[in-house]
PDB file of C-alpha atoms in Angstrom:
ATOM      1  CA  UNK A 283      18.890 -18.211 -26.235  1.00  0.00           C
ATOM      2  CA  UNK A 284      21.503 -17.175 -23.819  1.00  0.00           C
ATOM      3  CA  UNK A 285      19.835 -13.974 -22.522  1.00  0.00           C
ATOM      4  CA  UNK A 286      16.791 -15.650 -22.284  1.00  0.00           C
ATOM      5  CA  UNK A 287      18.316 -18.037 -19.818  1.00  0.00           C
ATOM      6  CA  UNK A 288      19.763 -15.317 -18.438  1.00  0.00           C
ATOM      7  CA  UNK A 289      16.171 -13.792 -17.856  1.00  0.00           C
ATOM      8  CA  UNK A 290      14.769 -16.773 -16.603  1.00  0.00           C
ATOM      9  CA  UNK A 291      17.265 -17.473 -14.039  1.00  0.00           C
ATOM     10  CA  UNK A 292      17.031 -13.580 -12.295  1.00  0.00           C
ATOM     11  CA  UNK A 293      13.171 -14.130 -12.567  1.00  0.00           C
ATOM     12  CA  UNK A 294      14.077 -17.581 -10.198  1.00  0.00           C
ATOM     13  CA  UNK A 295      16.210 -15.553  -7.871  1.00  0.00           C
ATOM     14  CA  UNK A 296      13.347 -12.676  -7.304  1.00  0.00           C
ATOM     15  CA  UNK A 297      10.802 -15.097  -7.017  1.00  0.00           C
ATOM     16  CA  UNK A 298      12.658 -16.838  -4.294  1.00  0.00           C
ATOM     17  CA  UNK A 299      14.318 -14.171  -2.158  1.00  0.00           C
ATOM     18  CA  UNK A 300      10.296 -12.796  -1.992  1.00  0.00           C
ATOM     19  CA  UNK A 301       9.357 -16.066  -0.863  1.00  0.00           C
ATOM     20  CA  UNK A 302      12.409 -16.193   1.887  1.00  0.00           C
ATOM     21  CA  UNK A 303      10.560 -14.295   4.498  1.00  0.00           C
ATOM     22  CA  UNK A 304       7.854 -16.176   4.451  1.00  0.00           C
ATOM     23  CA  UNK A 305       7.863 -17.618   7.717  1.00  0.00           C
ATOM     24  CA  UNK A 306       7.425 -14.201   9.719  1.00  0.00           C
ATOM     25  CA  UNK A 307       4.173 -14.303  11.034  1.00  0.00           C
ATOM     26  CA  UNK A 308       2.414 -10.549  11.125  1.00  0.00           C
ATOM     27  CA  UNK A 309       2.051  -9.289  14.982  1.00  0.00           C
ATOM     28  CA  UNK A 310      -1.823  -7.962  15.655  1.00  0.00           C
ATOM     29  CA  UNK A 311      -2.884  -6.910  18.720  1.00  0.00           C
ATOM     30  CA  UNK A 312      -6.108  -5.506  19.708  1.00  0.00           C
ATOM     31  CA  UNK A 313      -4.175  -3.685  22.576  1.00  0.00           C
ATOM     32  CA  UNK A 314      -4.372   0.385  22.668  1.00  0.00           C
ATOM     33  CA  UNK A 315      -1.567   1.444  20.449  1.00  0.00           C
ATOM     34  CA  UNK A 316       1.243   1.925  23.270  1.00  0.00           C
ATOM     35  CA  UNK A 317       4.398   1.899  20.926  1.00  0.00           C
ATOM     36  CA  UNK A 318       4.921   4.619  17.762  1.00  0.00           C
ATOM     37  CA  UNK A 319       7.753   3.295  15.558  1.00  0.00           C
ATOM     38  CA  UNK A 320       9.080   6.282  13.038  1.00  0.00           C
ATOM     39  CA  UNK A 321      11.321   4.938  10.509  1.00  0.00           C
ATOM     40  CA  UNK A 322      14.065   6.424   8.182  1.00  0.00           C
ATOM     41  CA  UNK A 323      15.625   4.698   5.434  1.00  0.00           C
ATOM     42  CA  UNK A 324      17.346   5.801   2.273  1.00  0.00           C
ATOM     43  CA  UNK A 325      19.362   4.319  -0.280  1.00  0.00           C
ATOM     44  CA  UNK A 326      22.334   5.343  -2.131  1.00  0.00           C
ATOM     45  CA  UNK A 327      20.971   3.802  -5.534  1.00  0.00           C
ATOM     46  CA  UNK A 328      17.672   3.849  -7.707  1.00  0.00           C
ATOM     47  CA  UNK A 329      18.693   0.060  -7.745  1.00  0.00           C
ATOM     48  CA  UNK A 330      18.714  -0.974  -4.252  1.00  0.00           C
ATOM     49  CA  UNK A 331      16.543  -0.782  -1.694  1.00  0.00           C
ATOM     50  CA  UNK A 332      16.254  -1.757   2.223  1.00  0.00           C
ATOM     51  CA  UNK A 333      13.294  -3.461   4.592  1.00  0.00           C
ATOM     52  CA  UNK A 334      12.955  -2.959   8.021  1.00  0.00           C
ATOM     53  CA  UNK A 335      10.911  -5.110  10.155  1.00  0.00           C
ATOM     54  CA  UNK A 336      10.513  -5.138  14.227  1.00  0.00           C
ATOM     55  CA  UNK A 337      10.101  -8.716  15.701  1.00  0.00           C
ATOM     56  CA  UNK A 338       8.357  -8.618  18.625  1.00  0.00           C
ATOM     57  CA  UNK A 339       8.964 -11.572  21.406  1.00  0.00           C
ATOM     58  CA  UNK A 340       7.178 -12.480  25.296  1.00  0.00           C
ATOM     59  CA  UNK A 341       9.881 -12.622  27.571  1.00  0.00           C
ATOM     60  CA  UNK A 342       8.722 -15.110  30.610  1.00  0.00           C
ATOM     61  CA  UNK A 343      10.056 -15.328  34.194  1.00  0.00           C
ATOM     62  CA  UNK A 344      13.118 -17.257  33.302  1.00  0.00           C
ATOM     63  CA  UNK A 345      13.843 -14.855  30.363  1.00  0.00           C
ATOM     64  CA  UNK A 346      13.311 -17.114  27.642  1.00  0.00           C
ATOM     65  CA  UNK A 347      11.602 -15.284  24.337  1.00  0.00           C
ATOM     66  CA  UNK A 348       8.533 -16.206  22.566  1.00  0.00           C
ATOM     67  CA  UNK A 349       7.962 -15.102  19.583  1.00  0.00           C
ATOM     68  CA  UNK A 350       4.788 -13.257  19.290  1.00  0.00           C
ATOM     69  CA  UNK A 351       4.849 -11.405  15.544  1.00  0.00           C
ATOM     70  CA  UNK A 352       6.557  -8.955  13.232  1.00  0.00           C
ATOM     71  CA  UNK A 353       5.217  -5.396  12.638  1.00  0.00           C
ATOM     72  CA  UNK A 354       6.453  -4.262   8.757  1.00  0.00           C
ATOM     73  CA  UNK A 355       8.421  -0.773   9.340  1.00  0.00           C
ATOM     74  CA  UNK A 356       7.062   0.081   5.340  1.00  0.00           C
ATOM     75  CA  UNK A 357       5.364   3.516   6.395  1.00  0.00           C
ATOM     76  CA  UNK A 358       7.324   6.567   8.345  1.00  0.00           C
ATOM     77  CA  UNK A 359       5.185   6.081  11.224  1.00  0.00           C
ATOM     78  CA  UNK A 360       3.401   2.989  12.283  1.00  0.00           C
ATOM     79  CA  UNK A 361       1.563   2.109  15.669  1.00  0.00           C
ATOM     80  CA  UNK A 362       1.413  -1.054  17.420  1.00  0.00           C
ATOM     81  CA  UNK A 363       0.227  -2.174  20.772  1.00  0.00           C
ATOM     82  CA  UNK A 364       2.633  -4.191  23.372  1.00  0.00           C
ATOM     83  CA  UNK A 365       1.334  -5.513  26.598  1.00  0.00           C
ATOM     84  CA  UNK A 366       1.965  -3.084  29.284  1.00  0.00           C
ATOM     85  CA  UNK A 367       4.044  -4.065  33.150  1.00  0.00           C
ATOM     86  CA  UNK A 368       6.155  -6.726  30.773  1.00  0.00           C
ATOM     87  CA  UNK A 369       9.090  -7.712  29.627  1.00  0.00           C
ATOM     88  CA  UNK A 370       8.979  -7.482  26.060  1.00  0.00           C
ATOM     89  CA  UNK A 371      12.227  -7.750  23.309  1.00  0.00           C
ATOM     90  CA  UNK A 372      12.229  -6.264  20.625  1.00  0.00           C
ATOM     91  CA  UNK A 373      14.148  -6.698  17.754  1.00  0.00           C
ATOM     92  CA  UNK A 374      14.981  -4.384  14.715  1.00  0.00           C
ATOM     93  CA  UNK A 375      15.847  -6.279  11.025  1.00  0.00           C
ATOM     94  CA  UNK A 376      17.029  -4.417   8.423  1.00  0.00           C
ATOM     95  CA  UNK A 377      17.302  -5.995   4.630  1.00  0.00           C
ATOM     96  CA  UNK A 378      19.364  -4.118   1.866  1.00  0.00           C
ATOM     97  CA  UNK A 379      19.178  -5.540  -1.232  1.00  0.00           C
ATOM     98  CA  UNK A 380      20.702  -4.232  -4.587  1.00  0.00           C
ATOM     99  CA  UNK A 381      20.235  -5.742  -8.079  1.00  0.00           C
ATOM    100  CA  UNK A 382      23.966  -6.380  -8.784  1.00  0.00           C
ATOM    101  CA  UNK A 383      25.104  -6.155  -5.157  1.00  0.00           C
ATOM    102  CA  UNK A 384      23.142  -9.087  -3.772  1.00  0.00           C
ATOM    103  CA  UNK A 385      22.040  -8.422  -0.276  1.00  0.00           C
ATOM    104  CA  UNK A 386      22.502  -8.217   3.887  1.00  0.00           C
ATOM    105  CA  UNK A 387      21.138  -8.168   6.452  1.00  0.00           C
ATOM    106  CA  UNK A 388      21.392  -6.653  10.338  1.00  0.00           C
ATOM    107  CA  UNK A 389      19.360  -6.774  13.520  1.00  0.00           C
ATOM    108  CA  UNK A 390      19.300  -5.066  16.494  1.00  0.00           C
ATOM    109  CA  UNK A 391      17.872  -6.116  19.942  1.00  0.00           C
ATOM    110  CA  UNK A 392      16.618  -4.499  23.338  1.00  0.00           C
ATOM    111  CA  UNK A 393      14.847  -5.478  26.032  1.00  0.00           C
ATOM    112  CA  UNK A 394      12.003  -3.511  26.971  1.00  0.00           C
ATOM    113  CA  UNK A 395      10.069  -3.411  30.210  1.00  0.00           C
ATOM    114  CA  UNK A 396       6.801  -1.593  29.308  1.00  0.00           C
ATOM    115  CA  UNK A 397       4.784  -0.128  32.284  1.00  0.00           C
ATOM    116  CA  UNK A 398       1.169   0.771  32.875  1.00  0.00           C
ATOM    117  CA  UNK A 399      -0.275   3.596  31.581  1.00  0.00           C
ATOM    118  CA  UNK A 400       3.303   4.853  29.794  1.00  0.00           C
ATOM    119  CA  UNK A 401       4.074   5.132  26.035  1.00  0.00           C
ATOM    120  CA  UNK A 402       6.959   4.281  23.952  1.00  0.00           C
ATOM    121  CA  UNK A 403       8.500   6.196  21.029  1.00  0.00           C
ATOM    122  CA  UNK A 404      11.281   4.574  19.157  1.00  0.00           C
ATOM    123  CA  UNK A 405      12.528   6.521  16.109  1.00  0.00           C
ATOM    124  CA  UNK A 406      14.762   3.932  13.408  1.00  0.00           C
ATOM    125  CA  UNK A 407      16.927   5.225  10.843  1.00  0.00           C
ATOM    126  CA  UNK A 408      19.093   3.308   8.485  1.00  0.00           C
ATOM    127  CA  UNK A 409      21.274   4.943   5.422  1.00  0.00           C
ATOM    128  CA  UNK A 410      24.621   4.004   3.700  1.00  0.00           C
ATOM    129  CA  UNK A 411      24.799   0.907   5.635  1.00  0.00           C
ATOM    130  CA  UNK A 412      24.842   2.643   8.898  1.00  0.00           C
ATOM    131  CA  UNK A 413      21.458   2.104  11.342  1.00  0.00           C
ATOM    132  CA  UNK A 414      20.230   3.370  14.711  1.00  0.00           C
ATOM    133  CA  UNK A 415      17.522   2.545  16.994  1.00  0.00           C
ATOM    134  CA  UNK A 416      16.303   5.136  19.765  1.00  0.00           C
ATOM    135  CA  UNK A 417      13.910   4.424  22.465  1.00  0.00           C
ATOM    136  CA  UNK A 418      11.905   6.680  24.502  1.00  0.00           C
ATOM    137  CA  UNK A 419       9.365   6.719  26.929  1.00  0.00           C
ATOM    138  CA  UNK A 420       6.404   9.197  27.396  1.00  0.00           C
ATOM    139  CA  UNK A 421       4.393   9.651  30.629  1.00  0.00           C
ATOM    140  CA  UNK A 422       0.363   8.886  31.452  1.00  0.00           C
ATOM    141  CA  UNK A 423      -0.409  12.608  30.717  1.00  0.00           C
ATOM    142  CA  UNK A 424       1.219  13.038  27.063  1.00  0.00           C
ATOM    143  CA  UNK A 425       4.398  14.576  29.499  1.00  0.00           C
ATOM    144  CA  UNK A 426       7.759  15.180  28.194  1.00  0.00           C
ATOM    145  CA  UNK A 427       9.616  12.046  26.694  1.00  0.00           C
ATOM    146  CA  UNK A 428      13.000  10.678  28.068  1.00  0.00           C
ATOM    147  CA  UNK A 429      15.518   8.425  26.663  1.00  0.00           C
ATOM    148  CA  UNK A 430      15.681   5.050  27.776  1.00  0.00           C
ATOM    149  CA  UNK A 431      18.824   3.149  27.949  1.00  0.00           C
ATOM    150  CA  UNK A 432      19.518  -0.351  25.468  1.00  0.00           C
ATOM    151  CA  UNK A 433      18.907  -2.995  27.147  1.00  0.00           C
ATOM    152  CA  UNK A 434      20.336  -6.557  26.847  1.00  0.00           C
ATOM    153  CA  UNK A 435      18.302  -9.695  27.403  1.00  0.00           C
ATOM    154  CA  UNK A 436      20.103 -10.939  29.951  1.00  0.00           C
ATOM    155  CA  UNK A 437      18.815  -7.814  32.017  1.00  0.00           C
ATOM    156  CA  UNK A 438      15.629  -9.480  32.460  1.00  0.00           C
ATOM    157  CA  UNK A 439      16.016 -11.063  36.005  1.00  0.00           C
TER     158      UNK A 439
END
């Protein structure tokens, strides 16, 4: 009777840590695919495993954030679209979870100021705890990609 208590009571835990994200709303856009997100993640256990997620947020004239959608970082490459001449702020979640371990959580934040015409590669990685976020931008003609620098939000004035 005890282990099936037990059993029970993990079944309760999965069932509500699955429901826990439940108010992200998915980000669509019918926009041409302007951002390509490549992901990395790796665990150091057959019994753990981590979620990444990008939030993506408006940022209007007096730099306050609306939240527009999340984009599910589940494939190594995944293509959104972002409205282009804007501020925009992204913001990179990443959930480990083990089954003995419990779980965490971290997030990391930029502002981005998209312009017309240009495309944005970001490349995420996260493994043994440790994550980082790159951003770069590619010219109109396919051109050669440079870095671009993190920004914070209060940078948006």
């Amino acid at each position: 009777m005890k282990y099936k208590s037990t059993f029970i009571l993990l079944c309760l835990v999965s069932l509500l840590s699955a429901c826990s994200g439940s108010g992200i709303k998915p980000y669509s856009s019918d926009l041409k695919h302007n951002i390509q997100v490549k992901t990395k993640t790796s665990t150091a256990s057959y019994f753990s495993s981590i979620k990444a997620r990008l939030d993506i947020y408006q940022v209007d004239k007096g730099c306050k954030v609306i939240y527009q959608g999340s984009v599910k970082l589940d494939k190594p490459v995944v293509n959104t679209g972002i409205p282009q001449a804007r501020n925009n702020y992204l913001v990179f979640n990443f959930a480990s979870s083990s089954f003995l371990g419990g779980s965490s959580s971290i997030s990391y934040d930029t502002l981005l100021k998209t312009r017309k015409g240009y495309s944005y590669d970001i490349e995420v990685s996260y493994a043994d705890n440790i994550y980082n976020v790159e951003l770069f931008e590619r010219g109109k003609k396919k051109s050669a990609r440079r870095a671009i620098e993190i920004k914070e939000l209060d940078n948006c004035r």
